[in-house]
Coordinates of C-alpha atoms and ligand atoms in Angstrom, one line a residue:
X1 CA 10.3 11.1 12.5
X2 CA 10.3 14.5 10.8
X3 CA 10.0 14.6 7.1
X4 CA 12.2 17.7 7.1
X5 CA 15.1 15.6 8.4
X6 CA 14.6 12.7 6.0
X7 CA 15.8 12.3 2.5
X8 CA 12.5 11.7 0.7
X9 CA 13.1 13.1 -2.8
X10 CA 9.6 12.6 -4.3
X11 CA 9.1 13.4 -8.0
X12 CA 6.1 15.0 -9.6
X13 CA 6.9 13.9 -13.1
X14 CA 6.7 10.3 -14.2
X15 CA 10.3 9.1 -15.0
X16 CA 10.5 8.4 -18.7
X17 CA 12.4 5.1 -18.6
X18 CA 10.1 3.3 -16.1
X19 CA 7.8 0.9 -17.9
X20 CA 5.7 -0.5 -15.0
X21 CA 3.8 1.1 -12.1
X22 CA 6.0 -0.2 -9.3
X23 CA 9.2 1.0 -11.0
X24 CA 7.6 4.5 -11.6
X25 CA 6.3 4.7 -8.1
X26 CA 9.5 3.6 -6.4
X27 CA 11.3 6.4 -8.2
X28 CA 8.6 9.0 -7.7
X29 CA 8.1 8.2 -4.0
X30 CA 11.9 8.4 -3.5
X31 CA 12.4 4.8 -2.5
X32 CA 15.3 4.0 -4.9
X33 CA 17.6 5.7 -7.3
X34 CA 19.4 4.1 -10.2
X35 CA 23.2 3.9 -10.1
X36 CA 23.8 1.9 -13.3
X37 CA 21.6 -0.5 -15.4
X38 CA 20.0 -2.9 -12.9
X39 CA 21.8 -1.4 -9.9
X40 CA 20.0 0.8 -7.3
X41 CA 20.6 2.7 -4.1
X42 CA 17.9 2.3 -1.5
X43 CA 16.9 5.6 0.1
X44 CA 15.7 5.8 3.7
X45 CA 12.0 5.2 3.1
X46 CA 12.6 2.4 0.7
X47 CA 15.1 0.8 3.0
X48 CA 12.5 0.8 5.9
X49 CA 10.2 -1.3 3.7
X50 CA 13.0 -3.6 2.6
X51 CA 14.0 -4.2 6.2
X52 CA 10.4 -5.0 7.2
X53 CA 10.1 -7.5 4.4
X54 CA 13.5 -9.0 5.5
X55 CA 12.2 -9.2 9.1
X56 CA 9.1 -11.1 8.2
X57 CA 11.2 -13.5 6.1
X58 CA 13.7 -14.0 8.9
X59 CA 11.0 -14.5 11.5
X60 CA 9.1 -17.1 9.5
X61 CA 12.3 -19.0 8.5
X62 CA 13.6 -19.0 12.1
X63 CA 10.2 -20.3 13.2
X64 CA 10.5 -23.1 10.7
X65 CA 13.8 -24.2 12.2
X66 CA 16.2 -22.8 9.5
X67 CA 19.4 -21.2 10.7
X68 CA 20.8 -17.9 9.3
X69 CA 24.4 -17.7 8.0
X70 CA 26.2 -15.2 5.8
X71 CA 28.4 -16.3 2.9
X72 CA 30.7 -14.1 0.8
X73 CA 29.3 -12.3 -2.2
X74 CA 32.6 -12.8 -4.1
X75 CA 33.2 -16.5 -4.7
X76 CA 36.3 -18.4 -5.9
X77 CA 36.3 -20.1 -9.3
X78 CA 37.6 -23.4 -7.9
X79 CA 34.2 -24.3 -6.3
X80 CA 32.4 -23.6 -9.6
X81 CA 34.9 -25.7 -11.5
X82 CA 34.2 -28.5 -9.2
X83 CA 30.5 -28.4 -9.7
X84 CA 31.2 -27.9 -13.5
X85 CA 29.1 -24.8 -13.5
X86 CA 32.0 -22.3 -14.2
X87 CA 31.5 -22.9 -18.0
X88 CA 27.8 -23.7 -17.8
X89 CA 26.7 -20.4 -16.3
X90 CA 27.4 -18.3 -19.3
X91 CA 27.5 -14.5 -19.3
X92 CA 25.0 -14.0 -16.5
X93 CA 27.9 -14.7 -14.1
X94 CA 30.2 -11.7 -13.7
X95 CA 33.8 -12.9 -13.4
X96 CA 36.8 -11.1 -12.1
X97 CA 40.4 -11.6 -11.1
X98 CA 42.1 -10.7 -7.9
X99 CA 45.6 -9.2 -7.7
X100 CA 47.2 -12.7 -8.0
X101 CA 45.3 -13.3 -11.3
X102 CA 43.1 -15.8 -9.6
X103 CA 39.5 -16.2 -10.9
X104 CA 36.5 -15.2 -8.9
X105 CA 32.8 -14.4 -9.6
X106 CA 30.1 -12.3 -8.0
X107 CA 27.8 -14.8 -6.5
X108 CA 24.7 -15.4 -8.7
X109 CA 23.6 -18.1 -6.3
X110 CA 25.4 -20.0 -3.5
X111 CA 24.9 -23.8 -3.9
X112 CA 28.7 -24.3 -4.3
X113 CA 29.7 -22.3 -1.3
X114 CA 27.1 -23.9 1.0
X115 CA 27.9 -27.4 -0.3
X116 CA 31.6 -26.8 0.4
X117 CA 30.7 -25.6 4.0
X118 CA 28.5 -28.6 4.7
X119 CA 31.0 -31.2 3.3
X120 CA 33.6 -29.8 5.7
X121 CA 31.4 -29.3 8.8
X122 CA 28.8 -32.1 8.7
X123 CA 30.1 -35.6 9.0
X124 CA 27.3 -37.6 10.6
X125 CA 23.6 -38.3 10.1
X126 CA 23.3 -37.1 13.7
X127 CA 23.9 -33.5 12.5
X128 CA 21.0 -33.7 10.0
X129 CA 18.7 -32.5 8.7
X130 CA 20.3 -29.1 8.5
X131 CA 18.6 -26.1 6.9
X132 CA 20.7 -23.0 6.4
X133 CA 19.8 -19.6 4.9
X134 CA 21.1 -16.2 4.3
X135 CA 19.8 -12.8 3.1
X136 CA 22.5 -11.6 0.8
X137 CA 23.4 -9.8 -2.4
X138 CA 23.4 -11.6 -5.7
X139 CA 24.7 -10.4 -9.0
X140 CA 23.4 -11.7 -12.3
X141 CA 24.4 -9.9 -15.4
X142 CA 20.9 -10.1 -16.8
X143 CA 20.8 -9.5 -20.5
X144 CA 17.8 -7.2 -20.1
X145 CA 17.7 -5.6 -16.7
X146 CA 14.3 -3.8 -16.4
X147 CA 11.3 -2.9 -14.3
X148 CA 13.6 -1.5 -11.6
X149 CA 14.3 -3.8 -8.7
X150 CA 12.1 -6.6 -10.3
X151 CA 14.8 -7.7 -12.8
X152 CA 18.0 -6.1 -11.5
X153 CA 21.6 -7.1 -11.9
X154 CA 22.5 -6.6 -8.2
X155 CA 19.7 -7.7 -5.9
X156 CA 19.0 -9.1 -2.5
X157 CA 17.9 -12.7 -2.2
X158 CA 17.0 -15.0 0.6
X159 CA 18.6 -18.2 -0.3
X160 CA 18.3 -21.4 1.8
X161 CA 19.7 -24.8 1.4
X162 CA 18.7 -28.0 3.3
X163 CA 20.7 -31.3 3.6
X164 CA 19.4 -34.8 4.4
X165 CA 20.3 -38.4 4.3
X166 CA 16.9 -39.7 3.2
X167 CA 14.1 -38.6 0.9
X168 CA 11.5 -38.6 3.7
X169 CA 13.4 -36.1 5.7
X170 CA 14.0 -34.0 2.6
X171 CA 10.3 -34.0 1.7
X172 CA 9.3 -32.9 5.2
X173 CA 11.6 -29.9 5.0
X174 CA 10.5 -29.1 1.4
X175 CA 6.9 -29.1 2.6
X176 CA 7.8 -26.9 5.6
X177 CA 9.6 -24.4 3.3
X178 CA 6.5 -24.5 1.0
X179 CA 4.3 -23.6 4.0
X180 CA 6.8 -21.1 5.3
X181 CA 6.8 -19.2 2.0
X182 CA 3.0 -19.2 2.1
X183 CA 3.1 -17.7 5.6
X184 CA 5.6 -15.0 4.6
X185 CA 3.5 -13.8 1.6
X186 CA 0.3 -14.0 3.6
X187 CA 1.8 -11.9 6.4
X188 CA 2.9 -9.3 3.9
X189 CA -0.6 -9.2 2.6
X190 CA -0.1 -10.5 -1.0
X191 CA -2.4 -12.4 -3.3
X192 CA -0.2 -15.3 -4.6
X193 CA -0.1 -18.8 -5.9
X194 CA 2.4 -21.6 -5.6
X195 CA 2.8 -23.2 -9.0
X196 CA 4.8 -26.1 -10.6
X197 CA 7.9 -24.8 -12.4
X198 CA 10.9 -25.5 -14.5
X199 CA 14.2 -26.0 -12.8
X200 CA 16.4 -23.9 -15.1
X201 CA 20.1 -24.1 -14.7
X202 CA 20.0 -24.5 -10.9
X203 CA 19.2 -28.1 -11.8
X204 CA 17.3 -30.9 -10.0
X205 CA 13.9 -32.4 -10.6
X206 CA 10.8 -30.8 -9.1
X207 CA 10.3 -27.2 -8.2
X208 CA 7.6 -24.8 -7.2
X209 CA 7.5 -21.1 -7.8
X210 CA 5.6 -18.6 -5.7
X211 CA 3.9 -16.1 -8.0
X212 CA 2.4 -12.8 -6.9
X213 CA -0.5 -12.2 -9.1
X214 CA -0.1 -9.0 -11.2
X215 CA -1.1 -8.0 -14.7
X216 CA 2.5 -6.7 -15.3
X217 CA 4.1 -10.0 -14.3
X218 CA 6.7 -11.4 -16.6
X219 CA 5.5 -15.0 -16.0
X220 CA 2.3 -16.6 -17.3
X221 CA 0.7 -19.1 -15.0
X222 CA -1.9 -21.7 -15.9
X223 CA -4.7 -22.7 -13.4
X224 CA -7.3 -25.4 -13.7
X225 CA -10.9 -24.5 -13.0
X226 CA -11.6 -28.1 -12.0
X227 CA -8.7 -28.9 -9.6
X228 CA -5.9 -27.2 -7.7
X229 CA -3.5 -27.7 -10.6
X230 CA -1.4 -24.6 -11.1
X231 CA 1.8 -24.4 -13.1
X232 CA 4.1 -21.9 -14.9
X233 CA 3.2 -21.9 -18.6
X234 CA 6.8 -22.9 -19.2
X235 CA 6.1 -26.2 -17.3
X236 CA 2.4 -26.9 -18.1
X237 CA 1.9 -29.8 -20.4
X238 CA -0.3 -29.4 -23.5
X239 CA -2.0 -32.8 -23.7
X240 CA -2.4 -34.5 -27.0
X241 CA -5.7 -33.5 -28.6
X242 CA -8.5 -36.0 -28.2
X243 CA -9.5 -35.6 -31.9
X244 CA -7.8 -37.7 -34.4
X245 CA -6.5 -36.2 -37.7
X246 CA -9.2 -35.9 -40.4
X247 CA -8.6 -37.6 -43.7
X248 CA -6.8 -35.7 -46.4
X249 CA -9.2 -34.0 -48.6
X250 CA -7.5 -31.3 -50.7
X251 CA -4.7 -31.8 -53.3
X252 CA -1.3 -30.5 -52.4
X253 CA -0.9 -27.2 -54.3
X254 CA 2.0 -24.8 -54.5
X255 CA 0.8 -21.2 -54.4
X256 CA 2.7 -17.9 -54.8
X257 CA 2.7 -15.8 -51.6
X258 CA 4.9 -12.9 -52.5
X259 CA 6.3 -10.9 -49.6
X260 CA 4.2 -12.9 -47.0
X261 CA 6.4 -14.2 -44.3
X262 CA 4.4 -14.2 -41.0
X263 CA 1.6 -16.6 -40.2
X264 CA -0.9 -13.7 -40.0
X265 CA 0.1 -12.4 -43.4
X266 CA -0.1 -15.8 -45.1
X267 CA -3.4 -16.7 -43.4
X268 CA -5.0 -13.4 -44.4
X269 CA -3.6 -13.6 -47.9
X270 CA -4.9 -17.1 -48.4
X271 CA -8.0 -16.5 -46.4
X272 CA -7.6 -19.4 -44.0
X273 CA -7.6 -19.5 -40.2
X274 CA -4.1 -19.5 -38.6
X275 CA -5.2 -22.8 -37.0
X276 CA -5.1 -24.4 -40.4
X277 CA -1.5 -23.2 -41.0
X278 CA 1.7 -24.8 -39.7
X279 CA 4.9 -22.8 -38.9
X280 CA 8.3 -24.3 -38.9
X281 CA 11.1 -22.9 -36.7
X282 CA 14.7 -24.0 -36.9
X283 CA 16.9 -24.2 -33.9
X284 CA 20.5 -25.3 -33.3
X285 CA 21.0 -29.0 -32.6
X286 CA 23.9 -31.0 -31.5
X287 CA 24.7 -32.0 -35.1
X288 CA 23.2 -29.3 -37.3
X289 CA 19.8 -27.5 -37.4
X290 CA 16.6 -29.1 -36.1
X291 CA 13.1 -28.2 -37.3
X292 CA 10.2 -27.6 -34.9
X293 CA 6.7 -27.6 -36.4
X294 CA 3.7 -25.9 -34.6
X295 CA 0.2 -24.9 -35.5
X296 CA 0.3 -21.3 -36.7
X297 CA -1.7 -19.9 -33.8
X298 CA 0.4 -21.6 -31.2
X299 CA 3.6 -20.4 -29.5
X300 CA 6.8 -22.4 -29.1
X301 CA 7.6 -23.3 -25.5
X302 CA 11.3 -22.8 -25.3
X303 CA 11.7 -24.9 -22.1
X304 CA 10.1 -27.9 -23.7
X305 CA 12.1 -27.4 -26.9
X306 CA 15.4 -27.2 -25.1
X307 CA 14.8 -30.6 -23.4
X308 CA 14.3 -32.4 -26.7
X309 CA 17.0 -35.0 -27.6
X310 CA 19.6 -33.5 -30.0
X311 CA 18.5 -29.9 -29.4
X312 CA 21.1 -27.7 -27.9
X313 CA 20.5 -25.9 -24.6
X314 CA 20.3 -23.0 -24.1
X315 CA 17.9 -22.9 -27.0
X316 CA 19.1 -20.8 -30.0
X317 CA 17.3 -20.1 -33.2
X318 CA 19.3 -20.9 -36.4
X319 CA 20.5 -17.7 -38.2
X320 CA 19.2 -16.8 -41.6
X321 CA 22.5 -17.8 -43.1
X322 CA 22.4 -21.3 -41.5
X323 CA 18.8 -21.7 -42.7
X324 CA 19.7 -20.6 -46.3
X325 CA 22.6 -23.1 -46.3
X326 CA 20.4 -25.9 -45.1
X327 CA 17.1 -25.2 -46.9
X328 CA 17.8 -22.5 -49.4
X329 CA 14.9 -20.2 -48.4
X330 CA 14.2 -17.5 -45.8
X331 CA 12.9 -18.4 -42.3
X332 CA 9.4 -17.3 -43.3
X333 CA 9.0 -19.9 -46.1
X334 CA 10.0 -23.2 -44.4
X335 CA 7.6 -26.2 -44.2
X336 CA 7.7 -29.9 -43.5
X337 CA 6.9 -31.0 -47.1
X338 CA 10.2 -32.2 -48.5
X339 CA 12.2 -30.9 -45.6
X340 CA 15.4 -32.9 -45.0
X341 CA 16.2 -31.7 -41.4
X342 CA 15.5 -33.7 -38.3
X343 CA 12.0 -32.6 -37.3
X344 CA 9.8 -32.5 -34.2
X345 CA 6.1 -31.9 -34.6
X346 CA 3.9 -30.5 -31.9
X347 CA 1.0 -32.8 -30.8
X348 CA -1.6 -30.3 -32.0
X349 CA 0.2 -29.7 -35.3
X350 CA 0.2 -33.4 -35.9
X351 CA -3.6 -33.6 -36.1
X352 CA -4.2 -30.9 -38.7
X353 CA -5.2 -31.9 -42.2
X354 CA -5.2 -29.9 -45.4
X355 CA -2.9 -27.4 -43.9
X356 CA -1.0 -24.4 -45.3
X357 CA 2.8 -24.4 -44.8
X358 CA 5.9 -22.9 -46.3
X359 CA 7.1 -24.5 -49.5
X360 CA 10.9 -24.3 -48.7
X361 CA 11.1 -21.8 -51.5
X362 CA 11.0 -18.0 -51.1
X363 CA 7.6 -16.5 -52.1
X364 CA 5.7 -19.9 -52.1
X365 CA 3.5 -21.8 -49.7
X366 CA 1.6 -25.1 -50.0
X367 CA -2.1 -25.4 -49.5
X368 CA -3.9 -28.7 -49.0
X369 CA -0.8 -30.3 -47.4
X370 CA -1.2 -33.5 -45.4
X371 CA 0.9 -35.5 -43.0
X372 CA 2.0 -39.0 -44.3
X373 CA 0.7 -38.3 -47.8
X374 CA 3.0 -35.2 -48.3
X375 CA 5.3 -35.1 -45.3
X376 CA 6.6 -37.9 -43.1
X377 CA 5.3 -38.1 -39.5
X378 CA 7.1 -40.3 -37.1
X379 CA 5.2 -41.0 -33.9
X380 CA 8.4 -40.7 -31.9
X381 CA 8.9 -37.2 -33.1
X382 CA 5.4 -36.0 -32.2
X383 CA 5.9 -34.2 -28.9
X384 CA 4.6 -31.4 -26.7
X385 CA 6.2 -28.3 -28.0
X386 CA 3.8 -25.5 -27.4
X387 CA 2.6 -23.2 -24.6
X388 CA -0.8 -24.1 -23.2
X389 CA -3.5 -21.6 -23.9
X390 CA -6.8 -20.6 -22.3
X391 CA -9.3 -23.4 -22.5
X392 CA -6.8 -26.2 -22.9
X393 CA -7.6 -29.3 -20.8
X394 CA -5.8 -29.4 -17.4
X395 CA -2.9 -31.9 -17.5
X396 CA -4.3 -33.6 -14.4
X397 CA -7.4 -34.5 -16.5
X398 CA -9.7 -32.3 -14.3
X399 CA -11.0 -29.1 -15.7
X400 CA -9.8 -26.5 -18.2
X401 CA -6.8 -24.1 -17.9
X402 CA -7.0 -20.4 -17.6
X403 CA -3.9 -18.2 -17.9
X404 CA -3.0 -15.2 -15.7
X405 CA 0.2 -13.3 -15.1
X406 CA 2.4 -13.4 -12.1
X407 CA 5.7 -12.1 -10.6
X408 CA 8.0 -14.9 -9.4
X409 CA 9.0 -13.9 -5.9
X410 CA 10.1 -17.3 -4.7
X411 CA 11.4 -20.6 -6.1
X412 CA 12.0 -23.8 -4.2
X413 CA 13.9 -26.8 -5.8
X414 CA 14.5 -30.4 -5.1
X415 CA 18.2 -30.7 -6.0
X416 CA 18.7 -34.3 -5.1
X417 CA 22.3 -35.3 -5.1
X418 CA 23.4 -33.1 -8.0
X419 CA 25.8 -31.0 -6.0
X420 CA 26.7 -33.5 -3.3
X421 CA 27.8 -36.0 -5.9
X422 CA 29.9 -33.6 -8.0
X423 CA 31.4 -32.0 -4.9
X424 CA 31.7 -35.0 -2.7
X425 CA 29.4 -33.9 0.2
X426 CA 28.9 -37.2 2.1
X427 CA 28.1 -38.2 5.6
X428 CA 28.3 -41.4 7.7
X429 CA 24.7 -42.8 7.9
X430 CA 23.2 -44.7 10.9
X431 CA 24.1 -48.1 9.3
X432 CA 27.7 -47.1 9.0
X433 CA 27.6 -46.5 5.2
X434 CA 28.8 -43.3 3.5
X435 CA 26.0 -41.4 1.8
X436 CA 25.9 -38.4 -0.6
X437 CA 23.6 -35.8 0.9
X438 CA 20.1 -35.0 -0.6
X439 CA 19.7 -31.3 -1.0
X440 CA 16.9 -28.8 -1.3
X441 CA 17.3 -25.1 -2.2
X442 CA 14.9 -22.3 -1.5
X443 CA 15.2 -18.8 -3.0
X444 CA 13.1 -15.7 -2.4
X445 CA 13.7 -12.4 -4.1
X446 CA 13.7 -9.8 -1.3
X447 CA 14.2 -6.7 -3.3
X448 CA 11.9 -8.0 -6.1
X449 CA 9.2 -8.6 -3.4
X450 CA 9.1 -4.8 -2.7
X451 CA 8.4 -4.2 -6.4
X452 CA 5.8 -7.0 -6.4
X453 CA 4.0 -5.5 -3.3
X454 CA 3.7 -2.1 -5.0
X455 CA 2.6 -3.8 -8.3
X456 CA -0.3 -5.3 -6.4
X457 CA -0.9 -2.5 -4.0
X458 CA -1.2 0.9 -5.7
X459 CA -3.7 3.2 -7.3
X460 CA -3.4 6.1 -9.8
X461 CA -2.1 8.4 -7.0
X462 CA 0.6 6.3 -5.5
X463 CA 1.5 3.3 -3.3
X464 CA -1.1 1.8 -0.9
X465 CA 1.2 -0.1 1.5
X466 CA -0.1 -3.2 3.3
X467 CA 0.2 -2.4 7.0
X468 CA 2.8 -5.1 7.6
X469 CA 5.5 -3.6 5.4
X470 CA 4.5 0.1 5.4
X471 CA 7.5 2.4 6.0
X472 CA 5.5 4.2 8.7
X473 CA 2.2 3.4 10.3
X474 CA 0.8 6.9 10.6
X475 CA 1.4 10.0 8.5
X476 CA 0.7 13.3 10.3
X477 CA 0.4 16.2 7.9
X478 CA 0.9 19.6 9.5
X479 CA -0.7 22.1 7.1
X480 CA 1.0 25.5 7.3
X481 CA 3.3 23.9 9.9
X482 CA 6.0 26.5 9.5
X483 CA 3.6 29.4 9.7
X484 CA 1.0 28.4 12.3
X485 CA 2.1 28.1 15.9
X486 CA -1.2 26.2 16.7
X487 CA -0.6 23.7 13.9
X488 CA 3.0 23.2 14.9
X489 CA 2.1 22.5 18.6
X490 CA -0.8 20.3 17.8
X491 CA 1.0 18.3 15.2
X492 CA 4.1 17.8 17.4
X493 CA 1.9 16.7 20.3
X494 CA 0.0 14.2 18.2
X495 CA 3.2 12.8 16.7
X496 CA 4.9 12.4 20.0
X497 CA 1.8 10.8 21.6
X498 CA 1.5 8.3 18.8
X499 CA 5.2 7.6 18.9
X500 CA 5.1 6.9 22.6
X501 CA 2.1 4.6 22.0
X502 CA 4.4 2.6 19.8
X503 CA 3.5 3.8 16.3
X504 CA 6.0 4.7 13.6
X505 CA 5.1 8.2 12.7
X506 CA 6.1 10.4 9.8
X507 CA 5.4 14.0 10.6
X508 CA 5.2 16.2 7.5
X509 CA 6.7 19.4 9.0
X510 CA 8.1 20.7 5.7
X511 CA 7.6 24.2 4.5
X512 CA 5.4 23.0 1.6
X513 CA 2.0 23.9 0.3
X514 CA -0.9 21.7 1.5
X515 CA -1.4 20.4 -2.1
X516 CA 2.2 19.2 -2.2
X517 CA 1.8 17.5 1.2
X518 CA -1.4 15.7 0.1
X519 CA 0.1 14.6 -3.2
X520 CA 3.2 13.2 -1.4
X521 CA 1.1 11.5 1.2
X522 CA -0.8 9.7 -1.6
X523 CA 2.5 8.8 -3.3
X524 CA 4.1 7.5 -0.1
X525 CA 1.1 5.4 0.8
X526 CA 1.3 5.3 4.6
X527 CA -1.8 3.5 5.8
X528 CA -3.2 6.0 8.3
X529 CA -3.3 9.8 7.9
X530 CA -4.0 12.6 10.4
X531 CA -4.3 16.1 8.9
X532 CA -3.7 18.9 11.3
X533 CA -5.0 22.3 10.0
X534 CA -6.0 25.7 11.5
X535 CA -9.6 25.4 10.5
X536 CA -10.4 22.2 12.4
X537 CA -8.1 23.1 15.3
X538 CA -10.6 25.9 16.1
X539 CA -13.0 23.2 17.2
X540 CA -10.3 21.1 18.7
X541 CA -10.4 18.5 15.9
X542 CA -8.2 16.9 13.2
X543 CA -9.0 15.0 10.1
X544 CA -8.4 11.2 9.8
X545 CA -8.5 9.0 6.8
X546 CA -6.8 5.9 5.6
X547 CA -4.7 5.8 2.4
X548 CA -7.0 3.2 0.9
X549 CA -10.3 5.0 1.5
X550 CA -10.6 8.7 0.7
X551 CA -13.6 9.2 3.1
X552 CA -12.4 11.3 6.0
X553 CA -13.8 12.0 9.4
X554 CA -13.1 14.6 12.1
X555 CA -11.8 13.4 15.4
X556 CA -11.1 15.2 18.7
X557 CA -7.5 16.0 19.1
X558 CA -7.3 14.2 22.4
X559 CA -8.7 11.0 21.0
X560 CA -6.2 10.6 18.1
X561 CA -4.2 7.8 19.8
X562 CA -7.4 5.9 20.8
X563 CA -8.8 6.3 17.3
X564 CA -5.6 5.0 15.6
X565 CA -5.5 2.1 18.0
X566 CA -9.0 1.1 17.1
X567 CA -8.3 1.6 13.4
X568 CA -5.1 -0.5 13.4
X569 CA -7.0 -3.3 15.1
X570 CA -9.7 -2.7 12.5
Ligands
ATP1 P1 13.7 -15.4 -13.2 O1 13.1 -16.6 -13.9 O2 12.8 -14.4 -12.8 O3 15.0 -15.0 -13.8 P2 15.2 -17.3 -11.6 O4 14.4 -18.6 -11.8 O5 16.4 -17.0 -12.4 O6 14.2 -16.1 -11.8 P3 16.0 -18.1 -9.0 O7 17.4 -18.5 -9.5 O8 15.1 -19.1 -8.7 O9 15.4 -17.1 -10.1 O10 16.2 -17.1 -7.8 C1 15.3 -17.0 -6.7 C2 14.5 -15.7 -6.6 O11 15.4 -14.6 -6.8 C3 13.5 -15.6 -7.7 O12 12.3 -16.2 -7.4 C4 13.3 -14.1 -7.8 O13 12.4 -13.7 -6.8 C5 14.7 -13.5 -7.4 N1 15.4 -13.1 -8.6 C6 16.0 -13.8 -9.6 N2 16.6 -13.0 -10.5 C7 16.4 -11.7 -10.1 C8 16.7 -10.5 -10.7 N3 17.4 -10.4 -11.8 N4 16.3 -9.4 -10.0 C9 15.7 -9.4 -8.8 N5 15.3 -10.6 -8.3 C10 15.6 -11.8 -8.9
MG2 MG1 16.8 -15.8 -13.9

C-alpha cells in the first residue's frame, strides 16, 4: 500500500492533552482522532491494528466453542427494569427516548439482552451449554474519560455470556474462557497476569481480571512472592496483624494542632510516625454517617468499605456540613475518642497503642490515646478496610505481597443465577424439573487493548508493534522517491515482490525529506524496514533493520524477500 494514498496524519508535536504514552502515540501516529470527550474516530492505520486484535480474539473464541452474535447497541428500558438495573446503573448509563417517548439506553453491557434471547430460544438442557459472544460498541458515560481509548465513553468490547444447568458445566466453560483469554494475550505478545477481582455492579460472586502490566496502569495488583496468588488491590485481603496490641503506656493528652489537618502535617508537627496516628473518615450510611478508622499511613479500600453492613453503596464521603452537624468539627479533626457515630476500625488500626488522633474539636488532637481505655473497640467492628501494601503477608499464607500496576483488558465473572432468576431464564432439566440457568460473563476491551499494547510496546521515538498486530509487516522507505527514477523503480519492485510473497507492505512514496520518513517510520512502528536510497543502489543494495533494533545491515536487492522471510521466522 502506498503511503501517499493513505490518510496517515502523523504529528511532530506532542498533543498537549494526552497524559500517557499510548494516548500521545495514537494521536501522533495518526491512529485515532478525538470527536468528543471519550469518543474517537479510528483512522486507516489504527483500524488495521484494531481489526487484527479483533481477528485474534474471534479466532481464539471460535476455537473454544463460543458462537458469535450481534446484539443492538440501543436497548429498551423494559429489560433493564426487569433486571432491576435501570435505577441501579446510575449516570454511567446514557438514556434516551424514541419518538414515542419510550425509554432506551445506549448499551453499557448486554446481560439483559442476552438473557432475554436465551430465555426465549433455549428451552431444554439438551441445548446447553451455550456460549455466545459479540464484538460490539458499548457506551458508558464515564465520569472522567481519559487516556484516549483506555477509558473512553464509546468503546469496542468483546462480551460473551455462557449458560448452564449445572455448576460443573459452568466451571468447565469458565476455565476454558480463562485459558482462551490467556491465549489471546499471548498471541498478541503481551506480558499479563490473571488476578482475582471485585465484581462491581455486574454482580455475581467470583471474578478474574486480565491485567496487562504497565507502569501507567490505573489498577494496582498484588502478587505473592511465595505462591501464585495474584489479586487486584481492590480485592486483596489485608490479614489481621500477628502482633497483639501493646499495653497503654502514655496518658491521654489533648494538644493544640492549629491549622494541621492532614496526617502528614499532624505527624510532622507532633514528631510521630504516621504509623502511630489514626485517621477517621466519615461515609454515608443507611441511617446516618458511619466512621471508618485507619492507621494514618494506610489507604482506605473503597470496595471493602462499600460492602460493610449499614454503609451505602456506591460509597460516598459525608460532606463537611454533615460532619459538622454530627460531630461539630472539620473532617481533619475527627477521632474515635468520644465519637458517637457507628464506627468500623481497620484490623491494623486496632493494634496500635498510644496513638495520635483527632480530638473532634477543630485545632486539637489527642496524643497517648488507647483503645478500650479511651475509645470503645468492639471486636465485631474490627474489619479489613485498607489497601494491602508492599510487604504485607499474602492472604493465602504463603509469601509476601508486592504491588505493581496493570491495565485491565479483560474481566470474567461468575454470575450464578442473578439474571436468570430476576428475568426468569429457565430450562427443562434432564430429570424433568425446571431450572434457572447458571450464567458466566466474559468481557474484553478491544479498543482498550490497542492502547495497552502501545503502553507496553513503545520507546522514546514511537510505537514498536508486536508482529501479530502490526498494521503492516514491512515498511519500505523510498528516499528521494519522487526525484530519483532508480529509487522509484527499486522501491516499487521490492514492494510488489514482498506483497506477492504475502507480506503487508507500506511503501513510503511520499514527497518528503528522508528525516521525515525516518521519524514517521519510528513513530508508526512497523516491525521490518527496508530503506531504498541512491547511494546503496549503486552497489545493488538496500538497508534493512527492525523497528526494535537500530542496527542495520545492507542486503542485495534481489535477496530482500528471502531476507524478510528469514527475519519473520526469526
Ligand atoms: P474499569 O474498572 O476499568 O472501569 P469495568 O470493570 O467497568 O472496567 P467491565 O464491565 O468488566 O469493565 O468491562 C469489560 C472490559 O471492557 C474491561 O475489562 C475493559 O477492558 C473494557 N472497558 C471497560 N470500561 C471501558 C472504558 N471506559 N473504555 C474502554 N474500555 C473499557
Ligand atoms: Mg468501569
